[in-house]
XYZ file of C-alpha atoms in Angstrom:
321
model
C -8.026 -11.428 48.027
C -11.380 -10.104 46.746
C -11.003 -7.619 43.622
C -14.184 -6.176 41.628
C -12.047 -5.070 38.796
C -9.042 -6.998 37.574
C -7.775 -5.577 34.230
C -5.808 -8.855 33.229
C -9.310 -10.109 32.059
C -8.537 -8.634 28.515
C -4.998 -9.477 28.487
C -5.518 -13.197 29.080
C -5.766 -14.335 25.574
C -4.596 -13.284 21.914
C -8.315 -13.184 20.722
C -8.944 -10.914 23.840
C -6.047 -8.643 23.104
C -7.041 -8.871 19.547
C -10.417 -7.842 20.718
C -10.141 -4.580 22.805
C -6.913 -3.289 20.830
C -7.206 0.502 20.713
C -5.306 0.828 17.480
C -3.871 -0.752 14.185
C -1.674 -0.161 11.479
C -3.626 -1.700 8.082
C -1.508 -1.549 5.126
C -3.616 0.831 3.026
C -2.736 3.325 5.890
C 0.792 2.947 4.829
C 3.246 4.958 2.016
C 6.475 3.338 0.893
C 8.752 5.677 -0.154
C 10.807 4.627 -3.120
C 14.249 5.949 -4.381
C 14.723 6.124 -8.582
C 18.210 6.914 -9.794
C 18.978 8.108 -13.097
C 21.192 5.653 -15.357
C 21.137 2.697 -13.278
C 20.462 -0.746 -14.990
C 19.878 -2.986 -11.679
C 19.055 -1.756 -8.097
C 21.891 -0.436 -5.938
C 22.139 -1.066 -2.343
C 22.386 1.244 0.266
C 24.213 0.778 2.787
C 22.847 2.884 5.789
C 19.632 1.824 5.170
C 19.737 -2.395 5.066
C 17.019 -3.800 2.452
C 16.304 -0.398 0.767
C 17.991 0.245 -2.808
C 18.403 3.060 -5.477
C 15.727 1.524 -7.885
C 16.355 1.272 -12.053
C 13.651 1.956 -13.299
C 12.539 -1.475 -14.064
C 12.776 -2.216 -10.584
C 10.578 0.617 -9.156
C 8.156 -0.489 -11.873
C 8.089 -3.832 -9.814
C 8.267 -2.602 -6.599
C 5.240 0.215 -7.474
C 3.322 -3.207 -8.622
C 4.833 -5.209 -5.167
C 3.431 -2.284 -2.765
C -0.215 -2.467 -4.908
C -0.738 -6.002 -4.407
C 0.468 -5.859 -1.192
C -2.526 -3.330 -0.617
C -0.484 -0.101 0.073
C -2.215 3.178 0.324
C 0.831 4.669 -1.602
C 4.020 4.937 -2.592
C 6.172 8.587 -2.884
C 9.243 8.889 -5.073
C 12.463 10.714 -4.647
C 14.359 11.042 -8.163
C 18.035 10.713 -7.773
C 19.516 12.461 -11.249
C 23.456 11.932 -13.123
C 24.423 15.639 -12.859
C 23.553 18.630 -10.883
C 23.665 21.996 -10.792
C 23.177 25.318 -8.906
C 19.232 25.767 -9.603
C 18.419 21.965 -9.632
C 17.593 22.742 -13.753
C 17.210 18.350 -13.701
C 13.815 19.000 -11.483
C 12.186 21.115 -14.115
C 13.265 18.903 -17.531
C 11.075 16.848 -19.127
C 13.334 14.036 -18.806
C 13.687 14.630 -15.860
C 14.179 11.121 -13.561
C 11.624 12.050 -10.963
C 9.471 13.059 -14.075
C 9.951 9.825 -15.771
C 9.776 7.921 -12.442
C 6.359 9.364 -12.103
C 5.128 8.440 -14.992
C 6.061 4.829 -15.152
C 4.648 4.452 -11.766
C 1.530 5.393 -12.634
C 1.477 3.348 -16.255
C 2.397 0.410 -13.741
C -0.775 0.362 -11.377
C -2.696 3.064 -12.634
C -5.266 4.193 -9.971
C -4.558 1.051 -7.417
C -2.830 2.852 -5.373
C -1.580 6.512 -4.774
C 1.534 7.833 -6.801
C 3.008 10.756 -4.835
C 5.694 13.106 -5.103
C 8.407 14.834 -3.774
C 8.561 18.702 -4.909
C 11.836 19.510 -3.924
C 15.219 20.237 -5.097
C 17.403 19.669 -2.600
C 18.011 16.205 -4.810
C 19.211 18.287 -7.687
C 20.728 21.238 -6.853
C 24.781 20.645 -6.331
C 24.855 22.296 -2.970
C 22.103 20.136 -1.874
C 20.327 22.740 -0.553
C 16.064 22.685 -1.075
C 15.807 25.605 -3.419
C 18.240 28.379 -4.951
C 20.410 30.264 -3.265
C 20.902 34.160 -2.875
C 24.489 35.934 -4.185
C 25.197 35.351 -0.077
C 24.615 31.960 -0.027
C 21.044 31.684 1.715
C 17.964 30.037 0.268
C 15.730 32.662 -1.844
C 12.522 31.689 -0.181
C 10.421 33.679 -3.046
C 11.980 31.905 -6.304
C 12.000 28.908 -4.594
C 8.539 28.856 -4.026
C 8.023 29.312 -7.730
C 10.027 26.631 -9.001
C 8.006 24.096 -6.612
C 4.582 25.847 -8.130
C 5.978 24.271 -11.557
C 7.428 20.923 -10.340
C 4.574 20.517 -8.682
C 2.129 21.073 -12.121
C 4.703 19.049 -13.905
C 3.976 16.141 -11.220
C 0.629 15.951 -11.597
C 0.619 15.934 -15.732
C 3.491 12.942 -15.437
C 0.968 10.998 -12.844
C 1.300 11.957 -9.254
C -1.899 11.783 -7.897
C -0.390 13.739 -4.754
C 2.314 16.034 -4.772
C 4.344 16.730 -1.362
C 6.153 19.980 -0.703
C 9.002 18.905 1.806
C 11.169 22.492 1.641
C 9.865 24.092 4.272
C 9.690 27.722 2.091
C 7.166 30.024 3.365
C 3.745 30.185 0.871
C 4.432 26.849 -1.054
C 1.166 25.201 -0.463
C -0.553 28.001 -1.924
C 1.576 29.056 -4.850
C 1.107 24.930 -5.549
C -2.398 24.736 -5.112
C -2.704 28.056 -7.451
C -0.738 26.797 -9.812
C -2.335 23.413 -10.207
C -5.670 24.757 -10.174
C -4.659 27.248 -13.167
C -3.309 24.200 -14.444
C -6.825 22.333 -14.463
C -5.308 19.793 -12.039
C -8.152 20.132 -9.312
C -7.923 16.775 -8.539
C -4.586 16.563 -7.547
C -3.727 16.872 -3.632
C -1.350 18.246 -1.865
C 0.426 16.401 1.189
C 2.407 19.361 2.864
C 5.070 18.964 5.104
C 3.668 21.132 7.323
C 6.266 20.326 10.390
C 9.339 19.255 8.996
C 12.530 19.330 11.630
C 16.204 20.248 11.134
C 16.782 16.735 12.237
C 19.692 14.247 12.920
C 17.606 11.400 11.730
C 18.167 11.834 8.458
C 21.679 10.835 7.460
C 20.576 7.299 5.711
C 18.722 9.578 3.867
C 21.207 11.837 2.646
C 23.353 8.743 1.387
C 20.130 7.618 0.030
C 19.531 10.124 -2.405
C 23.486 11.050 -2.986
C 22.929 14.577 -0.882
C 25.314 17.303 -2.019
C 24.406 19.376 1.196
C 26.708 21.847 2.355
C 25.936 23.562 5.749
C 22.896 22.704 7.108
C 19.131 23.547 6.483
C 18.291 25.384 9.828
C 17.237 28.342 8.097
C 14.327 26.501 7.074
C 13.643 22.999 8.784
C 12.218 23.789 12.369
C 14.341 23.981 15.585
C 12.854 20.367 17.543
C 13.044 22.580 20.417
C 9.678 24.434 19.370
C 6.167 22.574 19.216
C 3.998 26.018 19.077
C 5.975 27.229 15.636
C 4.985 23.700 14.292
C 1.215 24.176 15.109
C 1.500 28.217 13.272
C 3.226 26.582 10.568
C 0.579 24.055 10.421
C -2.085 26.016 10.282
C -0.718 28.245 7.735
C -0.541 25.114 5.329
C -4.128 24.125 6.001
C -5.250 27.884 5.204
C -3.259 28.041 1.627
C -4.731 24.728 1.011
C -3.204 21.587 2.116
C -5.199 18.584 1.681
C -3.205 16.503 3.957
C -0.514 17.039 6.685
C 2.922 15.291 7.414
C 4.836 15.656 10.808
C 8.561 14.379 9.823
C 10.441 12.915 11.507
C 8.025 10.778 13.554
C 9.721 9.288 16.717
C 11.121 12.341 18.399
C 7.925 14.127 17.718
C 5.088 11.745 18.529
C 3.662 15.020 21.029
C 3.565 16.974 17.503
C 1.649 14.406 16.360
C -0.723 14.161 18.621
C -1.022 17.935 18.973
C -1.629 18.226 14.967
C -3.773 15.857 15.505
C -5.888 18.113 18.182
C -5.937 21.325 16.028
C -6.414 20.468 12.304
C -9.699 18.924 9.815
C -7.564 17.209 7.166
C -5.650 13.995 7.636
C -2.524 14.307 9.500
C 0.510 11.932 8.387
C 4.000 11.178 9.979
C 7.340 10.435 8.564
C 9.222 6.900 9.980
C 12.367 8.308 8.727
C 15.608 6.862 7.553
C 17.209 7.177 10.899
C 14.609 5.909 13.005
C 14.709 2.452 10.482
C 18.187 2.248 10.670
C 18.330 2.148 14.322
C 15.951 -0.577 14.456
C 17.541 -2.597 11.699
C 21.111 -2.493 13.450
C 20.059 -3.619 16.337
C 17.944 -5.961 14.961
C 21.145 -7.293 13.130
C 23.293 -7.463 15.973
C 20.675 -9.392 18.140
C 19.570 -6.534 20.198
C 16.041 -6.768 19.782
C 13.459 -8.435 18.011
C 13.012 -7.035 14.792
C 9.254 -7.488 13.856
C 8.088 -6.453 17.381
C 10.309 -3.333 17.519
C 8.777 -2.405 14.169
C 5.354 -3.222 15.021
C 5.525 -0.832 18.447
C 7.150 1.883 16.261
C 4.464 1.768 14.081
C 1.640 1.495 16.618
C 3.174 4.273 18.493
C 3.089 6.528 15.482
C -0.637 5.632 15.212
C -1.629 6.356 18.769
C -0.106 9.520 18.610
C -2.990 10.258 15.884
C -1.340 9.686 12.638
C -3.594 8.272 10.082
C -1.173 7.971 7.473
C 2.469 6.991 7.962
C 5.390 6.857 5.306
C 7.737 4.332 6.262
C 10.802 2.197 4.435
C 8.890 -1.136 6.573
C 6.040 -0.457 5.058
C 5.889 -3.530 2.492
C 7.583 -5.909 4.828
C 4.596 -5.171 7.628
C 2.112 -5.142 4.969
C 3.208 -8.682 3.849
C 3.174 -9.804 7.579
């Protein structure tokens, strides 16, 4: 049988693979995000989520310093506080254990790698919703939106070197980026969640940070039925100012991806979330796959579908691979 063009040529070694390889995940391409609870002396486990803890905050100290040497492009903290209450007040104190997080974070590595933020409330608030609530029960877009302008100037002075606006409210990027600017905190960049999705993935998540959600957050979070809304919502964050944008979750939307990808000038970034590593990791356990392959095609697949950036809970594990 005569051929001319036999494509198994470059598959016939590892250094030829290696070779004509289309994409990689590096590790300074990677964010590890990293839970901090209030009042905790030694890391707790979670249980969802198999090798991730609630840190003390000795132990996100260490883990900040792990992900640096490991060559991480980032890390982004979620503060997990004692008590809550109906405007998320614990977001907004100075003592605050995001606040605090923050700032140890950044006395741990300094510039070595990128301390980010999440500006949200749904972590504080007691009815785990992502900003205050009306008299009728529904999310007041407006003073919402203010509250994250604050957090997010509040970030920035206790070390985040990028602040992340997950909520979904309409006009956050720019009331942040206004607001840090007044602030003299030009520097600081804002990763916005620009297509965020009302999402099953997310349960590890919720036990993660102790959610107090009642209802659901469809009001806000996108319908994964709709891929045009994303690219409007997209664009709106890019015109109020976003430096950077996120896609979240990552799996289900790898077309998003790739369509952000197509339409924006700023660096597009995708969520791995909770859901999506849990998956893995319980089949991994129960011998259903193998665990560093299925991890390394997840995150490959992410990158192909244009993602520069991705936050995942692997993220140190691949790094030290």
């Amino acid at each position: 049988m005569e051929l001319s063009r036999r494509p198994r040529r470059l598959r016939s070694t590892a250094a030829m693979r290696g070779l004509v390889a289309e994409h990689s995940v590096r590790p300074e391409q990677l964010i590890l995000p990293l839970f901090v609870a209030e009042g905790l002396r030694e890391p707790r486990p979670i249980s969802s989520m198999p090798g991730v803890v609630q840190h003390s905050m000795d132990s996100l100290a260490a883990a900040v310093a792990e992900a640096a040497e490991a060559g991480l492009g980032g890390v982004m903290l979620f503060g997990i506080p004692e008590t809550k209450d109906a405007v998320g007040s614990g977001a907004l104190a100075e003592d605050g254990i995001l606040n605090l997080g923050l700032r140890r974070a950044r006395d741990e590595v300094g510039d070595e790698l990128l301390i980010m933020s999440d500006v949200c409330l749904d972590e504080f608030t007691d009815h785990g919703h992502c900003g205050v609530l009306t008299d009728s029960g529904l999310v007041d877009n407006d003073a919402t939106v203010e509250l994250y302008a604050q957090m997010a100037v509040m970030h920035a002075e206790f070390g985040a070197h990028v602040v992340a606006p997950s909520g979904m409210m309409d006009g956050q990027v720019g009331a942040m980026r206004s607001a840090l600017d007044a602030a003299g905190q030009l520097d600081t960049a804002i990763l916005a969640y620009g297509a965020k999705y009302a999402s099953a993935f997310y349960g590890p998540f919720r036990e993660a940070v102790d959610s107090s959600l009642q209802g659901d957050r469809k009001t806000y979070q996108q319908d994964p039925a709709n891929l045009t809304e994303a690219l409007r919502e997209v664009a709106l964050d890019v015109a109020e100012g976003a430096d950077l944008i996120m896609v979240k979750p990552a799996l289900g939307f790898l077309d998003v991806i790739r369509a952000v990808r197509e339409v924006v000038d700023v660096p597009v970034a995708a969520y791995n979330v909770s859901g999506e590593y849990a998956m893995i990791e319980a089949a991994a356990a129960n011998g259903w796959l193998e665990r560093e392959r299925a991890i390394d095609e997840t995150l490959t697949s992410i990158r192909r579908a244009g993602a520069q950036i991705i936050l995942t809970y692997w993220a140190l594990d691949y790094a030290r691979r």
